[in-house]
GROMACS .gro file of C-alpha atoms in nm:
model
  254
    1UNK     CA    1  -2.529   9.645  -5.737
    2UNK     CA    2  -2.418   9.681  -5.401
    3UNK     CA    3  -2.036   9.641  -5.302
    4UNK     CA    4  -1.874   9.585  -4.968
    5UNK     CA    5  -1.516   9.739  -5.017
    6UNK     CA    6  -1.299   9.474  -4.730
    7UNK     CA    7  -0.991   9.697  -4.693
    8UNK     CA    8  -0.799   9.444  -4.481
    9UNK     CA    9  -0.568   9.541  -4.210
   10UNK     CA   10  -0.274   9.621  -4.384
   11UNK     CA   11  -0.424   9.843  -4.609
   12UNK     CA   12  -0.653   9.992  -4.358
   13UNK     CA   13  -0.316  10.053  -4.092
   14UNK     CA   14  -0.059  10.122  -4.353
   15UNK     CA   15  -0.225  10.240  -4.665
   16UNK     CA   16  -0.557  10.377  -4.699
   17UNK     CA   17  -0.462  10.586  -4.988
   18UNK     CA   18  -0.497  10.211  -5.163
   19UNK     CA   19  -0.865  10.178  -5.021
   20UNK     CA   20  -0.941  10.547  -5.119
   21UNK     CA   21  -0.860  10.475  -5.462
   22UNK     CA   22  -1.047  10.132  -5.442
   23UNK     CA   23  -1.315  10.349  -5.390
   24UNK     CA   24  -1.270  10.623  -5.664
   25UNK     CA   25  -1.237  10.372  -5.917
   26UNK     CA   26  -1.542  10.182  -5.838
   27UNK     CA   27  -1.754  10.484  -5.840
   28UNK     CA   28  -1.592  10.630  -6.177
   29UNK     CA   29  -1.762  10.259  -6.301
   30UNK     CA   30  -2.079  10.359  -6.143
   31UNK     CA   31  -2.064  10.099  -5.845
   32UNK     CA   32  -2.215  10.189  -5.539
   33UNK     CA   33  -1.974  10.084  -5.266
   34UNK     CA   34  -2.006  10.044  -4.872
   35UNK     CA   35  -1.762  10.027  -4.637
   36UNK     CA   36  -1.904   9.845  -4.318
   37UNK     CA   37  -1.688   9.954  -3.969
   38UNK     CA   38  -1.769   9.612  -3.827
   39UNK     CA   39  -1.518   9.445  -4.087
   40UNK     CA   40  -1.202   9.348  -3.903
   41UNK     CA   41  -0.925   9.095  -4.009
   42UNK     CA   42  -0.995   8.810  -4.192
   43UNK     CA   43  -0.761   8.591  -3.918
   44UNK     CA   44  -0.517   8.490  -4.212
   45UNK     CA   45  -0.197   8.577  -3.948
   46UNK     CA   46  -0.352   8.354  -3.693
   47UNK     CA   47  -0.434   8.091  -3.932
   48UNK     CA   48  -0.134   8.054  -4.122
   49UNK     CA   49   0.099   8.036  -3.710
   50UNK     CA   50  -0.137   7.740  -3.652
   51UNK     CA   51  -0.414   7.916  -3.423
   52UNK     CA   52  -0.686   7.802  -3.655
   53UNK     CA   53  -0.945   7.767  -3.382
   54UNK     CA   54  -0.891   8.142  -3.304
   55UNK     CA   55  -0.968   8.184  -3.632
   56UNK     CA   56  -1.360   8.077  -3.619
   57UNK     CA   57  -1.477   8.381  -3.454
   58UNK     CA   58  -1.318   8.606  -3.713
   59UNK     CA   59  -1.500   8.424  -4.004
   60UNK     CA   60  -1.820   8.455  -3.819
   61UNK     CA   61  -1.732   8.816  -3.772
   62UNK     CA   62  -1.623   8.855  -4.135
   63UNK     CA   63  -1.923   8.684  -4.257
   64UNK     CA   64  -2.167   8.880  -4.028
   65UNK     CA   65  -2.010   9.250  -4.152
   66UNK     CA   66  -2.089   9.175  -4.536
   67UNK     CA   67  -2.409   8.977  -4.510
   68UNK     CA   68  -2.605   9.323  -4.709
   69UNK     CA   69  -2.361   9.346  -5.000
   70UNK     CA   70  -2.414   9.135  -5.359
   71UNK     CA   71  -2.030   9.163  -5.404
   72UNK     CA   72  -1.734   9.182  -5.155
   73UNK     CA   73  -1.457   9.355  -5.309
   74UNK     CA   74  -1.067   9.390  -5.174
   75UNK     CA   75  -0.748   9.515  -5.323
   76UNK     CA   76  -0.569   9.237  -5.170
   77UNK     CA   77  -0.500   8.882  -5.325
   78UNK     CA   78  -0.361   8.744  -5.016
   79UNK     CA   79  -0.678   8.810  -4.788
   80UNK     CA   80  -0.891   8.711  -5.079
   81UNK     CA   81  -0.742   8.376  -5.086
   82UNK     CA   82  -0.767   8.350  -4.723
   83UNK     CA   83  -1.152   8.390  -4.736
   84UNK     CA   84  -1.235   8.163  -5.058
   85UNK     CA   85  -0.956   7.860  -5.006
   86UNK     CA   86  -0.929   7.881  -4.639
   87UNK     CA   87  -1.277   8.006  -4.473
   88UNK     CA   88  -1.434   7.636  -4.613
   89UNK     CA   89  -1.146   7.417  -4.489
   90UNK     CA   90  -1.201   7.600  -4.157
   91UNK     CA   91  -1.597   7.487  -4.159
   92UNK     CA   92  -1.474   7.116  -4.283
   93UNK     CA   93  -1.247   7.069  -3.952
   94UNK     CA   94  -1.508   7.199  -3.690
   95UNK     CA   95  -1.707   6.964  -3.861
   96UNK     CA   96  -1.472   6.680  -3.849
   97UNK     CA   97  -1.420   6.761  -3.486
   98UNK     CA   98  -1.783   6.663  -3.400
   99UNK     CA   99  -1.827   6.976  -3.263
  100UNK     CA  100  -2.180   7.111  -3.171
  101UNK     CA  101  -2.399   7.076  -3.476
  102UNK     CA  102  -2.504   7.420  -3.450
  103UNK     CA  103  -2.154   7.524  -3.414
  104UNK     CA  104  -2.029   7.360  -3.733
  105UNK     CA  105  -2.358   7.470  -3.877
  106UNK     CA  106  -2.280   7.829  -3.848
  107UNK     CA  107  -1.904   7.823  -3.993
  108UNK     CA  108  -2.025   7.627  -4.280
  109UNK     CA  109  -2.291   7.859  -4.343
  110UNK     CA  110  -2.085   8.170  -4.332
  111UNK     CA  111  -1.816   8.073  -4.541
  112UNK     CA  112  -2.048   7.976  -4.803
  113UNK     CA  113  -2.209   8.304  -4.771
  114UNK     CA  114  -1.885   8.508  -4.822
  115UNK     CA  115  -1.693   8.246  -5.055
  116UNK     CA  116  -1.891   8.282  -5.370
  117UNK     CA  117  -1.903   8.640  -5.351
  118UNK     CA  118  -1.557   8.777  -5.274
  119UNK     CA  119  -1.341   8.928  -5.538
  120UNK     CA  120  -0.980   9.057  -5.547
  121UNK     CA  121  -1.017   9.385  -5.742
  122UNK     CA  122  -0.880   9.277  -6.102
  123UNK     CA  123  -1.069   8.980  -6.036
  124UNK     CA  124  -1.410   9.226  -6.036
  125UNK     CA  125  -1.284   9.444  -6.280
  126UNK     CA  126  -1.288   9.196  -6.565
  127UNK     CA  127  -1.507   8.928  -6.442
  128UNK     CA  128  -1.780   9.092  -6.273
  129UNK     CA  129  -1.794   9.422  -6.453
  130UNK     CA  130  -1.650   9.326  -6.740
  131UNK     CA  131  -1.405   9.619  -6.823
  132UNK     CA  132  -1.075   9.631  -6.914
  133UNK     CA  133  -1.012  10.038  -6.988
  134UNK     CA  134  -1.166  10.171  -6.657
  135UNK     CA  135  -1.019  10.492  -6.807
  136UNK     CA  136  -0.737  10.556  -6.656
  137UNK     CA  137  -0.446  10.800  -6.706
  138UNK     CA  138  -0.044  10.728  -6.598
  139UNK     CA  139   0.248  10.811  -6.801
  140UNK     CA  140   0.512  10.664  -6.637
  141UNK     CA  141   0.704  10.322  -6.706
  142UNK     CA  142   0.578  10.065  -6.466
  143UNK     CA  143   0.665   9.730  -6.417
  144UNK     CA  144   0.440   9.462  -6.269
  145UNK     CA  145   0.496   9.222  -5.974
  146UNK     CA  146   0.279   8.920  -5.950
  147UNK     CA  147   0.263   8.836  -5.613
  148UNK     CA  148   0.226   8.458  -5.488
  149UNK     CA  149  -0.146   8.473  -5.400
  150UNK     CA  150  -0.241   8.643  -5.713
  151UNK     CA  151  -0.078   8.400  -5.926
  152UNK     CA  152  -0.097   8.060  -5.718
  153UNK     CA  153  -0.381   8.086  -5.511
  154UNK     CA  154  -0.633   8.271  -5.686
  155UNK     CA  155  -0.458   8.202  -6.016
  156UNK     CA  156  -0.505   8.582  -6.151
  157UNK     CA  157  -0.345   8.521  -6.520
  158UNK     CA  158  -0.339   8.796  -6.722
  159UNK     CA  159  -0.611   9.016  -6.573
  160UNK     CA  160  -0.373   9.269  -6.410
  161UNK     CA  161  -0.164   9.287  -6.698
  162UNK     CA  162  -0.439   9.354  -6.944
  163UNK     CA  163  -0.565   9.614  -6.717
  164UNK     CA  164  -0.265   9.753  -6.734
  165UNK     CA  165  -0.215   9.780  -7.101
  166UNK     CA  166  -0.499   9.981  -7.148
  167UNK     CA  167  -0.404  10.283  -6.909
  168UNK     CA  168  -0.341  10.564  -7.122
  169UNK     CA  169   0.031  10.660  -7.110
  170UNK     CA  170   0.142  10.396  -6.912
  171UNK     CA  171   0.471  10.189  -7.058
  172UNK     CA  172   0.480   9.835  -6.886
  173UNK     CA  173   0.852   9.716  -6.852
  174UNK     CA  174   0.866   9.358  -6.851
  175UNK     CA  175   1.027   9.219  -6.501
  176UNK     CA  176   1.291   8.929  -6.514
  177UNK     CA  177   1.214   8.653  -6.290
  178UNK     CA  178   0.822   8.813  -6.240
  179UNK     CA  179   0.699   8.484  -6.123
  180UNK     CA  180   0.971   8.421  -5.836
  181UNK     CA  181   0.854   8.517  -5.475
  182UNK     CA  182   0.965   8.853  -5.350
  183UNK     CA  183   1.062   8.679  -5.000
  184UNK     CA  184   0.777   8.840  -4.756
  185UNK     CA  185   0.516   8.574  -4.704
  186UNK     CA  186   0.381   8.725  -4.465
  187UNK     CA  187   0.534   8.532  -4.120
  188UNK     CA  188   0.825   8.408  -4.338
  189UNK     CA  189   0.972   8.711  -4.301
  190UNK     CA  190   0.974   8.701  -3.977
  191UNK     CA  191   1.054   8.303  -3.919
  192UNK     CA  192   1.319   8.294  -4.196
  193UNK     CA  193   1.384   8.633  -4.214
  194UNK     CA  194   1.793   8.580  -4.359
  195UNK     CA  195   1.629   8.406  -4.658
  196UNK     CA  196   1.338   8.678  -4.731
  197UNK     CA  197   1.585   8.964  -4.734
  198UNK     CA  198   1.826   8.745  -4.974
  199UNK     CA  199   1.507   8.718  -5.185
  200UNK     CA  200   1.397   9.056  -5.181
  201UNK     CA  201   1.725   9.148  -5.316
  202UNK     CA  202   1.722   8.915  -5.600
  203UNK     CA  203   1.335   9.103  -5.656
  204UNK     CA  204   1.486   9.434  -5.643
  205UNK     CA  205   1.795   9.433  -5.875
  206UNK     CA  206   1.540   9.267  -6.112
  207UNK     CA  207   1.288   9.572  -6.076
  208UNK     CA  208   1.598   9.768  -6.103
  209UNK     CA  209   1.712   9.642  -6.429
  210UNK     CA  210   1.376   9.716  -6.576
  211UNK     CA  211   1.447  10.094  -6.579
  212UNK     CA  212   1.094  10.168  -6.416
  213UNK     CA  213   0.990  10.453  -6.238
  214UNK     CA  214   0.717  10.268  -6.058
  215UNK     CA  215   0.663   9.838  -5.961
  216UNK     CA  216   0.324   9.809  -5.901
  217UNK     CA  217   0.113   9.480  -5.760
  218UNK     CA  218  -0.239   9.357  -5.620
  219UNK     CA  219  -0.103   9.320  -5.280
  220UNK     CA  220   0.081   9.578  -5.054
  221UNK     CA  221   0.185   9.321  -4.794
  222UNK     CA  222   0.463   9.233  -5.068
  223UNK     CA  223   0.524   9.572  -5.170
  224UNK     CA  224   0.594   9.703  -4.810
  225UNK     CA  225   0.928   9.401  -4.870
  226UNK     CA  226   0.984   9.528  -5.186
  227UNK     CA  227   0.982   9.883  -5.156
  228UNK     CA  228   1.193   9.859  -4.783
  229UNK     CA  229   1.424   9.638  -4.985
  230UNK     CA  230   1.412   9.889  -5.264
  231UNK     CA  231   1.484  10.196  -5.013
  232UNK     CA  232   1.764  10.022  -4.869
  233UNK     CA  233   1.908  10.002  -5.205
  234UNK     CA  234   1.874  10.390  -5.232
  235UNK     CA  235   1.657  10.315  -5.562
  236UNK     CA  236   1.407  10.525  -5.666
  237UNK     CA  237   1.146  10.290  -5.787
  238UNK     CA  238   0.828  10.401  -5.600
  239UNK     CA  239   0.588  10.106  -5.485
  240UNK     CA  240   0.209  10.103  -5.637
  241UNK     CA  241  -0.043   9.902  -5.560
  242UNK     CA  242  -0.253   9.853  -5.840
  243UNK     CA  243  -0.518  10.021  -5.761
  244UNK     CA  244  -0.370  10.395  -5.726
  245UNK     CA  245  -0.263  10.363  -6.087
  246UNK     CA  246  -0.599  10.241  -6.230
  247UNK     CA  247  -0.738  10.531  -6.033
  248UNK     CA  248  -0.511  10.783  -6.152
  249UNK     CA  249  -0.679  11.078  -6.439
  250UNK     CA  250  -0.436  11.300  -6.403
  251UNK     CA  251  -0.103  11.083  -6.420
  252UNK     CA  252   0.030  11.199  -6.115
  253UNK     CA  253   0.241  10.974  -5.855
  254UNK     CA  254   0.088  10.963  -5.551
   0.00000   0.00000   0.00000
């Protein structure tokens, strides 16, 4: 089995300690993962301001970097969504257009190359490998975040949360109001950027009243609002993306 680890930009710019671990974790599971340079962003900012032809040649692109793998892989829900609910409707309009048959042709084809085969990690984990103890170590409280994507879009259930359960040392704390958006949204923080923060807030006294030392989450496009929100608050609650914890042996914070 070969997998094609999609970092995304965020992670790739802000956090590639979450694609590192990505990476560690796979191979503790005996994956063989590949990383190819040509990946770049999977247009989701451009699509969701309204640029959505400026979007084709990124799903072309997209497609093009991960035609070798069996599995695409990403520790993001958000960019995951992008590429399964998005990359068809993209195709369908071109299509609609009356555009070029060939043209149409080709973003048809490579969304349904990449569509079928892309995975948020949890999503993997349990589906596709079929684990649920991927032998991890973290003994710390933690309390989960379910971001919108996760929970809406790709409609995640349980499968962080039973990961979770079976990391060795790890207490979950449950969070108040889990299922409420944390306020980033990506360019609604930006656009409406009075009613994120409020929202952030709300997220953050919740986290707070858990008592946890760590909120963890499948995307870290939310948890760069939480944990700025968090900071602000001079809390102490560090911000995990899922990943680092699932890759953690020796229960350190990283």
């Amino acid at each position: 089995m070969r997998v094609g680890l999609f970092v995304t930009c965020v992670n790739d710019t802000l956090h590639p300690g979450t694609g590192r671990a990505v990476v560690t974790l796979l191979e503790r599971l005996g994956v063989r993962v590949g990383f190819p340079a040509e990946q770049s962003c999977c247009g989701q900012p451009l699509f969701n301001t309204g640029y959505r032809r400026r979007t084709e040649p990124l799903l072309l692109r997209h497609a093009a970097a991960f035609r070798d793998y069996d599995h695409i892989v990403t520790p993001s829900a958000s960019c995951a969504a992008m590429v399964r609910e998005h990359y068809p409707r993209i195709a369908a309009r071109a299509a609609a257009e009356g555009r070029g048959g060939r043209e149409s042709a080709a973003l048809a084809e490579a969304a349904a190359s990449v569509v079928p085969r892309t995975y948020e990690l949890t999503e993997f984990l349990l589906d596709v490998l079929g684990v649920t103890d991927v032998g991890a170590y973290f003994p710390h409280t933690v309390t989960y975040h379910p971001t919108c994507h996760g929970l809406r879009a790709l409609r995640l259930g349980d499968r962080p949360r039973r990961l979770l359960e079976h990391v060795r040392g790890l207490e979950l704390r449950e969070l108040a109001g889990a299922e409420e958006c944390c306020g980033f949204g990506g360019t609604f923080a930006v656009k409406n950027a009075a009613v994120s923060a409020a929202m952030g807030a709300d997220k953050a006294r919740a986290i707070g009243d858990t008592g946890a030392r760590a909120v963890c989450a499948v995307d870290n496009s939310c948890l760069l609002h939480i944990g700025g929100t968090l900071a602000r608050a001079g809390s102490r609650v560090r911000p995990l993306h899922i990943a680092q914890i699932l890759a953690s042996t020796d229960g350190s914070v990283p």
